[in-house]
Short mmCIF file of C-alpha atoms in Angstrom, two decimals:
data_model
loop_
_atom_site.label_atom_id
_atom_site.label_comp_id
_atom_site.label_asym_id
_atom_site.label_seq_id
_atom_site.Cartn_x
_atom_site.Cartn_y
_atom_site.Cartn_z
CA UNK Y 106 0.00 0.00 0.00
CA UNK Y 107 1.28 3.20 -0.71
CA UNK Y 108 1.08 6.66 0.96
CA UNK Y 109 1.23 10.22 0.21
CA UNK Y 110 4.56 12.16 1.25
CA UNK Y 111 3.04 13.65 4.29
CA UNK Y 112 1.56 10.53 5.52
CA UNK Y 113 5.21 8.67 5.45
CA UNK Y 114 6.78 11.82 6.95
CA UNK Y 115 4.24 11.37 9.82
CA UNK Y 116 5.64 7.92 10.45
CA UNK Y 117 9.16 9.41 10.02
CA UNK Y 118 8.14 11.55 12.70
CA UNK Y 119 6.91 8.99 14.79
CA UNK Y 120 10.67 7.27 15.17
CA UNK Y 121 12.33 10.28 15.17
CA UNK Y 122 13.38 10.93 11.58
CA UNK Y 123 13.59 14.99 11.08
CA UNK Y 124 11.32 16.59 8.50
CA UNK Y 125 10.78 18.98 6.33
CA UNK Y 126 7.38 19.98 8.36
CA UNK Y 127 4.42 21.09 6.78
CA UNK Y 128 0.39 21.78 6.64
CA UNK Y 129 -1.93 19.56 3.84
CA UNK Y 130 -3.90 22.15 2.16
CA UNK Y 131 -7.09 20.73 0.43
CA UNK Y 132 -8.79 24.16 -0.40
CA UNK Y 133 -7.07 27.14 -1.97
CA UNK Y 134 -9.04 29.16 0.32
CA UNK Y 135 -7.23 27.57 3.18
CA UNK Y 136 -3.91 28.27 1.84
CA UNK Y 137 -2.91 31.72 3.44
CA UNK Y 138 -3.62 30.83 6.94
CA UNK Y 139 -2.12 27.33 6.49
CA UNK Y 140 1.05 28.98 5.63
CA UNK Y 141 0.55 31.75 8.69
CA UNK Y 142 -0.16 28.44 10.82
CA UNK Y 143 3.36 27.01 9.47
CA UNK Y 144 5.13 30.19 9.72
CA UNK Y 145 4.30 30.39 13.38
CA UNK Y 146 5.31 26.58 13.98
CA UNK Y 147 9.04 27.12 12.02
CA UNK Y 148 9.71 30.22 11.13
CA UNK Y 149 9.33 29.82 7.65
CA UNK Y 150 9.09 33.00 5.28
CA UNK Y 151 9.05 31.15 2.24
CA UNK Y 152 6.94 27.78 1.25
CA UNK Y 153 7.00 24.58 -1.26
CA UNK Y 154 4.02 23.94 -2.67
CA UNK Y 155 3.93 19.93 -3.04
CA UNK Y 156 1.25 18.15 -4.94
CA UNK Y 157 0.44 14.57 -3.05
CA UNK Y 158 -0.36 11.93 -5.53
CA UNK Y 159 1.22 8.65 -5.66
CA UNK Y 160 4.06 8.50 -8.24
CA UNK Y 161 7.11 10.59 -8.20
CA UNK Y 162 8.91 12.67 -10.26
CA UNK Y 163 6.58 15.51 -9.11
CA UNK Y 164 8.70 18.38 -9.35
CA UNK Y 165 9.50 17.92 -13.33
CA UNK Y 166 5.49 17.23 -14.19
CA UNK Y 167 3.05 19.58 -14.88
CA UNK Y 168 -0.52 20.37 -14.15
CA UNK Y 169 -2.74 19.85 -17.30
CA UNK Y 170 -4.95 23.12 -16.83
CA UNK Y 171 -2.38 25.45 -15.73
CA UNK Y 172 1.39 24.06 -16.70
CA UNK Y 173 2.66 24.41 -13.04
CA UNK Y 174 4.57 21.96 -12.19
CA UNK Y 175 3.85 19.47 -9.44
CA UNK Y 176 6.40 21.19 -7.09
CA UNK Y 177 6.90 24.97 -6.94
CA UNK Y 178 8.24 27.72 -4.72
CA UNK Y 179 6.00 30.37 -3.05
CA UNK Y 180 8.38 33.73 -1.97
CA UNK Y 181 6.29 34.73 0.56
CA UNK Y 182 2.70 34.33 1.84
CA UNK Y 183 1.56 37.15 -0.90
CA UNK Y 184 2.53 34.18 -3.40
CA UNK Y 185 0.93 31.32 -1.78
CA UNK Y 186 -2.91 31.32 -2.76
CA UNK Y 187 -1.61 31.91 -6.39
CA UNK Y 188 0.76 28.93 -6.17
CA UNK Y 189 -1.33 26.31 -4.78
CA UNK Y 190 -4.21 27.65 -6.78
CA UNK Y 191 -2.47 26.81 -9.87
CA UNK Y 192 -1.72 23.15 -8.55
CA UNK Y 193 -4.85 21.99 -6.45
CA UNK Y 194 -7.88 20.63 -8.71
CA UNK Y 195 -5.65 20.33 -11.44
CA UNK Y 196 -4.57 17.17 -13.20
CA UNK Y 197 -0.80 16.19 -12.82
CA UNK Y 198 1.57 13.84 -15.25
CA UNK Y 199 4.41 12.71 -14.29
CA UNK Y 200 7.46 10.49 -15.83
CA UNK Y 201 5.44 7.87 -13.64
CA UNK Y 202 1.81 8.48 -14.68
CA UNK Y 203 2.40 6.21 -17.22
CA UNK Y 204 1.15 8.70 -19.75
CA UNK Y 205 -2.21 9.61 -17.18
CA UNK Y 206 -2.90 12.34 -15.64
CA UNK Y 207 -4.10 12.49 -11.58
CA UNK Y 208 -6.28 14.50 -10.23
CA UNK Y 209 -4.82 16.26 -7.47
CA UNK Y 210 -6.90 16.80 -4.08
CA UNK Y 211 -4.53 18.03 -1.89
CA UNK Y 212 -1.35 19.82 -1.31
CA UNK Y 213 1.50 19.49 1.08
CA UNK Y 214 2.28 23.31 2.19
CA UNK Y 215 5.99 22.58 3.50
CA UNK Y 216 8.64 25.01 5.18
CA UNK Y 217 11.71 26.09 3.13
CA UNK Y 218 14.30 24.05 4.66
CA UNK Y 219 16.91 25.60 1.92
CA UNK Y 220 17.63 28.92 3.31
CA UNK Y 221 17.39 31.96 1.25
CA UNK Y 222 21.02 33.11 0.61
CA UNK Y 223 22.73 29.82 1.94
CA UNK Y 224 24.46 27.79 -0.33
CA UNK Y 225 26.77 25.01 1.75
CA UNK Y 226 23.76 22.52 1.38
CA UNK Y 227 24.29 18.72 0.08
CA UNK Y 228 21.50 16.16 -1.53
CA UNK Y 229 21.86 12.45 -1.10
CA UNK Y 230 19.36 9.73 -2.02
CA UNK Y 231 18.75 7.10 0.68
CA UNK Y 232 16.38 4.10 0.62
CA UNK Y 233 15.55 1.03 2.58
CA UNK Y 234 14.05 -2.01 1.04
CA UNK Y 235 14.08 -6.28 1.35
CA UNK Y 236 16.85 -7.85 -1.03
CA UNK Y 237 14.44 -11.16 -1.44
CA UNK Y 238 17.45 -13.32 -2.68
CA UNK Y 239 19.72 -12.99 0.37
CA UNK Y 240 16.98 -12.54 2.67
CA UNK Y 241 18.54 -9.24 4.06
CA UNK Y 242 17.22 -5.52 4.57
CA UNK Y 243 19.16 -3.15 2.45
CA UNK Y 244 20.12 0.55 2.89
CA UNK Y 245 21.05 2.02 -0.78
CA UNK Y 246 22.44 5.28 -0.86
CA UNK Y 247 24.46 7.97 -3.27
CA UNK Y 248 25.70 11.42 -3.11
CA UNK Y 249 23.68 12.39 -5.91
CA UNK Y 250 20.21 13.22 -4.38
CA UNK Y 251 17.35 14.82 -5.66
CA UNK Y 252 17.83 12.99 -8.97
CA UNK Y 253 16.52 10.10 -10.31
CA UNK Y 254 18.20 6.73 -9.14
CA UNK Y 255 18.43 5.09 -12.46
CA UNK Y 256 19.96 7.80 -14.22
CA UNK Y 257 22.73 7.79 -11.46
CA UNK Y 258 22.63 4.23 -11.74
CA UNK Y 259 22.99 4.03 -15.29
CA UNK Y 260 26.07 6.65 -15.92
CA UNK Y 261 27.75 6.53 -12.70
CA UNK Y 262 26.99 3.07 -10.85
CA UNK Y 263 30.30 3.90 -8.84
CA UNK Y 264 28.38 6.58 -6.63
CA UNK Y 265 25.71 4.00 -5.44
CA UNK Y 266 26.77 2.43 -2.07
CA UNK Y 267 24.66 -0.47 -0.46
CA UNK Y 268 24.73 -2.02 2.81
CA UNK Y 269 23.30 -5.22 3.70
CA UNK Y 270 21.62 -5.28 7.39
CA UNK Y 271 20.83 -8.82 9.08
CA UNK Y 272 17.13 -8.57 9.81
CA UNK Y 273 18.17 -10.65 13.08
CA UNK Y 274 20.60 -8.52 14.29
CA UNK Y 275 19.67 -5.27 13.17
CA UNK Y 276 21.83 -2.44 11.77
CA UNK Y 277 24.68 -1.24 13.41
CA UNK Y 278 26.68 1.44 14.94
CA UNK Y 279 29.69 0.80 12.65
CA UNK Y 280 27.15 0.52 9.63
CA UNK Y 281 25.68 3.63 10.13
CA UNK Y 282 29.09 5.38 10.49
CA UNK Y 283 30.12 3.56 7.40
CA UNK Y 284 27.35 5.87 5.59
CA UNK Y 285 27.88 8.39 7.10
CA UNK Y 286 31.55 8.39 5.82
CA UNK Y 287 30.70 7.60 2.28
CA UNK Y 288 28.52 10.10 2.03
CA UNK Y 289 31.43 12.57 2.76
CA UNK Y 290 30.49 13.87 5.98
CA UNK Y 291 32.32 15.18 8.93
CA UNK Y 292 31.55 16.72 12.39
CA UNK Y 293 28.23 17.25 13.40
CA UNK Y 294 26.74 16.55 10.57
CA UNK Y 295 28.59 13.36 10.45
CA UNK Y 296 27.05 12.53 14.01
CA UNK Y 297 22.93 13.65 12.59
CA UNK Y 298 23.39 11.07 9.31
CA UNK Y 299 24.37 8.14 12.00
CA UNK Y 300 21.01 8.97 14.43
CA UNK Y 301 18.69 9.76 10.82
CA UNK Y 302 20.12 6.33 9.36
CA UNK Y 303 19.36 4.76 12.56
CA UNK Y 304 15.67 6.13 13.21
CA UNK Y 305 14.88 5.41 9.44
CA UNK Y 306 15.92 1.75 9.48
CA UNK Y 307 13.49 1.81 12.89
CA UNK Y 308 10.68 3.23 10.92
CA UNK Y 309 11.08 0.40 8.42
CA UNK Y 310 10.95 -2.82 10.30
CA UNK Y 311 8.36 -0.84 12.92
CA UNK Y 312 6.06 0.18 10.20
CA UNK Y 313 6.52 -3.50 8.20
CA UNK Y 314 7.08 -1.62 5.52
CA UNK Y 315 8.53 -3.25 1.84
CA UNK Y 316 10.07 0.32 0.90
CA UNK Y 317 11.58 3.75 2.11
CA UNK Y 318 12.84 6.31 -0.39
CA UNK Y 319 14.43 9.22 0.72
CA UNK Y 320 14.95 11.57 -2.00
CA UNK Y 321 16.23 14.00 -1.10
CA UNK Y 322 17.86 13.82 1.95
CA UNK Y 323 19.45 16.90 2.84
CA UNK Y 324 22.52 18.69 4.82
CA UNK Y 325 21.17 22.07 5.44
CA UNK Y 326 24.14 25.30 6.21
CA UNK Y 327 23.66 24.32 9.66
CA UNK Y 328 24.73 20.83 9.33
CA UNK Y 329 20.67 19.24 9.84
CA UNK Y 330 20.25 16.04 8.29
CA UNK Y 331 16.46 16.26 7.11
CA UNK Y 332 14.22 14.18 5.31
CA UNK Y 333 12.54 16.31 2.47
CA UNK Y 334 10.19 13.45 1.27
CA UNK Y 335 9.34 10.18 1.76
CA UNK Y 336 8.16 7.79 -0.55
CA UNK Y 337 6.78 4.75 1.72
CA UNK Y 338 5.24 1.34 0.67
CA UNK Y 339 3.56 -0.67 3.34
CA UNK Y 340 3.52 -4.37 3.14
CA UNK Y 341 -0.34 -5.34 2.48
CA UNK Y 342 -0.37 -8.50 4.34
CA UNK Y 343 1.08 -6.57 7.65
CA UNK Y 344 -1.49 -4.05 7.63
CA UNK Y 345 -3.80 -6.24 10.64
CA UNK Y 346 -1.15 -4.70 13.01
CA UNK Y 347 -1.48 -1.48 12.00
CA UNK Y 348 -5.15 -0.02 11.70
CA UNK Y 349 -3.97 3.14 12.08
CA UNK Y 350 -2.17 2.82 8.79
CA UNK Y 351 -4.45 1.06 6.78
CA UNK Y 352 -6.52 3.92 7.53
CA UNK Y 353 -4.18 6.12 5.47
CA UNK Y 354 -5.25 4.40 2.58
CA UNK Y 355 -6.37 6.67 -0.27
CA UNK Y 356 -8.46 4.76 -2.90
CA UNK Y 357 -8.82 7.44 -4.80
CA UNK Y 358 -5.03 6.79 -5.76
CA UNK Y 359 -5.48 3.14 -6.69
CA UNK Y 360 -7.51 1.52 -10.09
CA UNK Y 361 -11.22 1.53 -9.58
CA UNK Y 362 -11.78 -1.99 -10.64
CA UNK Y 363 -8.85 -3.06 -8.36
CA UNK Y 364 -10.88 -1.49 -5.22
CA UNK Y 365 -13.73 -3.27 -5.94
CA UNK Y 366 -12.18 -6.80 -6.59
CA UNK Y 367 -10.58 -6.34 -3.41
CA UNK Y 368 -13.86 -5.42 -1.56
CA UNK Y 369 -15.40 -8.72 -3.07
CA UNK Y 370 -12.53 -10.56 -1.68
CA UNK Y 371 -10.74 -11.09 -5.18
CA UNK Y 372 -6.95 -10.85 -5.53
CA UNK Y 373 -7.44 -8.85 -9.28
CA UNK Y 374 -4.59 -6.86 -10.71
CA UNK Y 375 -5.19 -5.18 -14.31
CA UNK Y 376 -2.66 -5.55 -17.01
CA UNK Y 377 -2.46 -4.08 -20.53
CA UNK Y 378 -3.35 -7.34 -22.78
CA UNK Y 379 -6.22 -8.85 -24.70
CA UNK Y 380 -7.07 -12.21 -22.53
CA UNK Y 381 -8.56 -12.62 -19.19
CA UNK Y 382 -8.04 -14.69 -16.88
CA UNK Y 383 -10.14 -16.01 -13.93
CA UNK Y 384 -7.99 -19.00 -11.62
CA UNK Y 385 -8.13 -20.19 -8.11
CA UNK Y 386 -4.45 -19.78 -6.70
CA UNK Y 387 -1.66 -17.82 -7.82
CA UNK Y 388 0.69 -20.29 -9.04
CA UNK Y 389 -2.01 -21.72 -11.23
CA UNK Y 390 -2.31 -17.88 -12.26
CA UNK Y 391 1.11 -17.02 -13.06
CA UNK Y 392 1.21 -20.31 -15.55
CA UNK Y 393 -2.02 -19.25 -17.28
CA UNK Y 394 -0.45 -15.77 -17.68
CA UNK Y 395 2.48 -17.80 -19.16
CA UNK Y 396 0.00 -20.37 -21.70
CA UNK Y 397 -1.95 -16.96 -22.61
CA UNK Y 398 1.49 -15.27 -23.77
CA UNK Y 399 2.29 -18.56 -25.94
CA UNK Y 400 -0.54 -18.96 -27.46
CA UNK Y 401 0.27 -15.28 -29.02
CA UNK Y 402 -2.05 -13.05 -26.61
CA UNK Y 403 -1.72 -10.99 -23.32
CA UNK Y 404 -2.44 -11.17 -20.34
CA UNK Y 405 -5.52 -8.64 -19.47
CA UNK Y 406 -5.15 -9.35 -15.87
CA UNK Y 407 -4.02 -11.38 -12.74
CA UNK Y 408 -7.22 -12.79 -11.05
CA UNK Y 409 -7.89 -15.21 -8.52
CA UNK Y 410 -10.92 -15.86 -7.09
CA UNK Y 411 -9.46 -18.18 -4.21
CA UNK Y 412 -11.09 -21.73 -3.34
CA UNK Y 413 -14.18 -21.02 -2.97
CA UNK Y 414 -15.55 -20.02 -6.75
CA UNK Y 415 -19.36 -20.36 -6.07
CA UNK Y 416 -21.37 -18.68 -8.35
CA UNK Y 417 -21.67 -15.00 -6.85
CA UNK Y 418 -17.88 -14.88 -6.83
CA UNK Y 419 -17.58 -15.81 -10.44
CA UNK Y 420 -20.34 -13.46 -11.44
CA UNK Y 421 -18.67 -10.57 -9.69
CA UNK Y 422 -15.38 -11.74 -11.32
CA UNK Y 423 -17.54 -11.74 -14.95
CA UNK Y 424 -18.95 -7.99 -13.97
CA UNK Y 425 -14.96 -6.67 -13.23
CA UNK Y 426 -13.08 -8.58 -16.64
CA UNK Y 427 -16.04 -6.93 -18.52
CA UNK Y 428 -15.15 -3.61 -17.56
CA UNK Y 429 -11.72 -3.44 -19.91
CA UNK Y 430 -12.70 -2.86 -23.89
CA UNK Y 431 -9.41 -4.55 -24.32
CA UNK Y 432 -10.65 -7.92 -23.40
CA UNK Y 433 -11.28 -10.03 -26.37
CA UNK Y 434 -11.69 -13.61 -24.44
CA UNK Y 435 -11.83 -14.87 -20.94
CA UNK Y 436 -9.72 -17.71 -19.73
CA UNK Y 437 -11.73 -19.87 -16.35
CA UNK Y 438 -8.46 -22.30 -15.18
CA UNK Y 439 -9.87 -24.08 -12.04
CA UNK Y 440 -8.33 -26.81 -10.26
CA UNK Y 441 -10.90 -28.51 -8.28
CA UNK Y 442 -8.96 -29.91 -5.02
CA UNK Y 443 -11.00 -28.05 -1.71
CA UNK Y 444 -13.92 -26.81 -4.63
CA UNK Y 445 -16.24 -29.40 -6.49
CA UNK Y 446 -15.34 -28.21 -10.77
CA UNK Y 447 -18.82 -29.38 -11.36
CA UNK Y 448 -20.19 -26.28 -8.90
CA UNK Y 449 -17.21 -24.25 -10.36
CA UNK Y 450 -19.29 -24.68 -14.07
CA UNK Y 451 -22.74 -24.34 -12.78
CA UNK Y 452 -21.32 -21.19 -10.84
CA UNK Y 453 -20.17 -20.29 -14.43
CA UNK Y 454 -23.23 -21.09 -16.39
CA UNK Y 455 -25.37 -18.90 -13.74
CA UNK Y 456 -23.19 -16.07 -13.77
CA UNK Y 457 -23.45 -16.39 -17.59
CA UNK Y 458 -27.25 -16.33 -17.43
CA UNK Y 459 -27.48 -12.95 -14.52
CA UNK Y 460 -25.19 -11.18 -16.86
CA UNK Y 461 -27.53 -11.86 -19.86
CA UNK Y 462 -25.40 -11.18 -22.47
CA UNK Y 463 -21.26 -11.62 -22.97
CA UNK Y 464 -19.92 -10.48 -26.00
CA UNK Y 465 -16.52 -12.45 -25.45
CA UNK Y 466 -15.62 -15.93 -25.76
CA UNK Y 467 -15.17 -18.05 -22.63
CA UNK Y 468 -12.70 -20.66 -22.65
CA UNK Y 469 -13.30 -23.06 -19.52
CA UNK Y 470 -10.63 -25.57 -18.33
CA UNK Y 471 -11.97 -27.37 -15.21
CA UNK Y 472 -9.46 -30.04 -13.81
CA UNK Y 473 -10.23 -32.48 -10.22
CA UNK Y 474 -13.17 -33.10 -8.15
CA UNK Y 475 -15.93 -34.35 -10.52
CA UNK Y 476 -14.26 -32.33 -13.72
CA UNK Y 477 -16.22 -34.55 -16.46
CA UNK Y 478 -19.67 -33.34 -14.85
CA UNK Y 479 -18.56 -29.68 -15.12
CA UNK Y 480 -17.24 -30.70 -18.81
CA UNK Y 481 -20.74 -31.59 -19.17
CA UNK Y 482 -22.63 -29.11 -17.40
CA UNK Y 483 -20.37 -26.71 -19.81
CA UNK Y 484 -20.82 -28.36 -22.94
CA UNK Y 485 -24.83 -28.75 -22.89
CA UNK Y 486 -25.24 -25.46 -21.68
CA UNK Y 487 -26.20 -23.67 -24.95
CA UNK Y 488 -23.71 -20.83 -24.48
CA UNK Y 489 -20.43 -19.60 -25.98
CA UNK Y 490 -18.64 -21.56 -23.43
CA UNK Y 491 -16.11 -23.22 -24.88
CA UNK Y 492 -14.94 -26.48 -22.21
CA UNK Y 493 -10.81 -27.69 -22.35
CA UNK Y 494 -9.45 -30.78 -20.47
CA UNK Y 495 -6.42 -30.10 -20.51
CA UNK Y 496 -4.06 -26.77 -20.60
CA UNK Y 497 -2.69 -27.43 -24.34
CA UNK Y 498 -6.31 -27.73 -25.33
CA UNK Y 499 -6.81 -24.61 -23.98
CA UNK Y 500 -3.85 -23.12 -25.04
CA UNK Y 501 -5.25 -23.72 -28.58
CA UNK Y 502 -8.74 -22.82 -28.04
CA UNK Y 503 -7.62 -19.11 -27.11
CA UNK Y 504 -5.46 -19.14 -30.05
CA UNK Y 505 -8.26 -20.40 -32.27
CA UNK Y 506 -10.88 -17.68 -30.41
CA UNK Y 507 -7.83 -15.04 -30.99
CA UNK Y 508 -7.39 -15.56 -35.25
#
């Protein structure tokens, strides 16, 4: 699940981290006495005007209606209305939009941590995320912050550092020195990188989440080591621990049809291809993705209705497929081990008959508990239902449907 940059800065918080603090602004005529509020609370003359959606790259994209960009300055409270005005309610793309636009709803209002006049200020890029293969926590980290990773990456791998943490020990003091060090830092700010690295590993495994990005970090004149966004990913199946965070939820931010299937208690994720599919379990998912690929089409989507594929389930799963114009067949997989295939097919032919009409072909391969009566049940059933045995045979069916 991810959050918005304030709502990851308030679990920063939380641990200890040091922000760049700030008001969320969701009406322009709120703006002004936001920015009084955050004067009072820092100091602040000056603001940063941050659009929250959920994608980065904010500060290069622009607003559809007004070409602001996603990030901008305000010089003084005179500015602010005008700034935020020109962000809020607009429409934002970004290099990872993927060519969309969102709608923006609110603003982060955020002190100027930069310092009018001071110059001696550094950017570095920090992140914390699970290396699955060795089963370790990692802390990856450059000198070039506020840019984006893979460029630095790509032309100058040398300035990416990583550090591997034991998740059963933890990190450590000489780790977090080790940082500290690469990063080129001395003195006191030498001392606030080893407490920020600390607190933000802390955040991490407190918050279960799968990702941190801290981009950028910065060393203000004064030698303050300060998060200036956060870019956080919680870990889904961890979220029973943490009400409070799966509260932050936005589902405005996530794919319509991809709320719903998860409010029917459907694992559905929408891809960009031609074929549907609709399988109980994920492994048997992943190798119909893989059978729909070789038989020369692509995958529309990863669903799985679980093990128990009665007939509302695969009706709802019918009414969700049928909402992408890209779908030109649906492909049912179902291993019947806990579930009876023959109740999986009736469930199908039912569903069939509420909808009342199904302009795609259906490809049905029902395999275990009592699979010849649901090849039966299928096959007498008067509708474009087309029954397989076995995965070939449906392989060839979808390529026949496809021609």
């Amino acid at each position: 699940m991810n959050l918005h940059e304030y709502q990851g800065k308030s679990i920063l918080t939380k641990y200890g981290v040091a922000v760049q603090r700030g008001v969320v602004v969701e009406k322009v005529e709120d703006a002004v006495a936001s920015a009084k509020k955050l004067t009072e609370e820092t100091g602040t003359s000056w603001y940063v005007v941050k659009a929250q959606i959920h994608a980065g790259g904010r500060g290069k994209g622009t607003i559809d209606e007004t070409g602001s960009h996603g990030v901008v300055l305000a010089k003084g409270l005179d500015q602010v209305e005008e700034k935020v005005s020109g962000i809020l309610g607009g429409h934002l793309q970004t290099a990872q939009t993927n060519g969309k636009s969102k709608l923006v709803s609110k603003v982060l209002l955020a002190e100027d941590v930069y310092y009018p006049g001071e110059s001696e200020v550094s950017e570095f890029y920090m992140s914390v995320l699970l290396d699955r293969e060795k089963g370790r926590n990692i802390i990856m980290y450059s000198t070039e912050g506020g840019m984006d990773i893979e460029t630095v990456a790509e032309n100058t791998p040398h300035l990416i550092f990583k550090e591997e943490i034991d998740p059963r020990v933890g990190i450590q003091g000489f780790q977090t020195r080790k940082i500290a060090f690469n990063l080129g830092l001395s003195g006191e700010a030498f001392k606030q990188m080893t407490k920020f690295v600390t607190s933000l590993y802390a955040a991490y495994e407190g918050c279960d989440a799968s990702m941190f990005e801290i981009n950028p970090v910065l060393k203000t004149s004064d030698n303050k080591i300060i998060a200036v966004d956060a870019k956080v990913s919680l870990d889904e199946n961890s979220l029973f621990r943490h009400p409070d965070y799966a509260a932050m939820r936005d589902f405005t931010e996530e794919d319509p049809t991809e709320v719903e299937a998860d409010a029917a208690g459907l694992n559905f994720v929408k891809l960009d291809g031609n074929v549907a599919c609709m399988v109980n379990g994920a492994g048997l998912a992943m190798a119909t993705m893989d059978i729909i690929k070789l038989s020369g089409g692509n995958p529309a989507n990863f669903l799985d209705v679980g093990g128990t594929a009665n007939a509302e389930r695969v009706e709802k799963a019918f009414h969700i497929i049928l909402k992408d114009p890209n779908v030109k067949a649906i492909l049912i997989n179902i291993f019947g081990g806990i579930v009876r295939c023959d109740r999986v097919a009736q469930g199908v032919v039912d569903a069939y008959k509420n909808i009342g009409s199904i302009p795609v072909p259906i490809i049905v391969r029902l395999q275990g508990t009592n699979a010849e009566e649901a090849k039966k049940l299928i096959d007498e059933s008067g509708l474009n239902v087309h029954s397989a045995v076995l995965l070939q045979e449906a392989s060839d069916k979808v390529k026949a449907v496809l021609a």
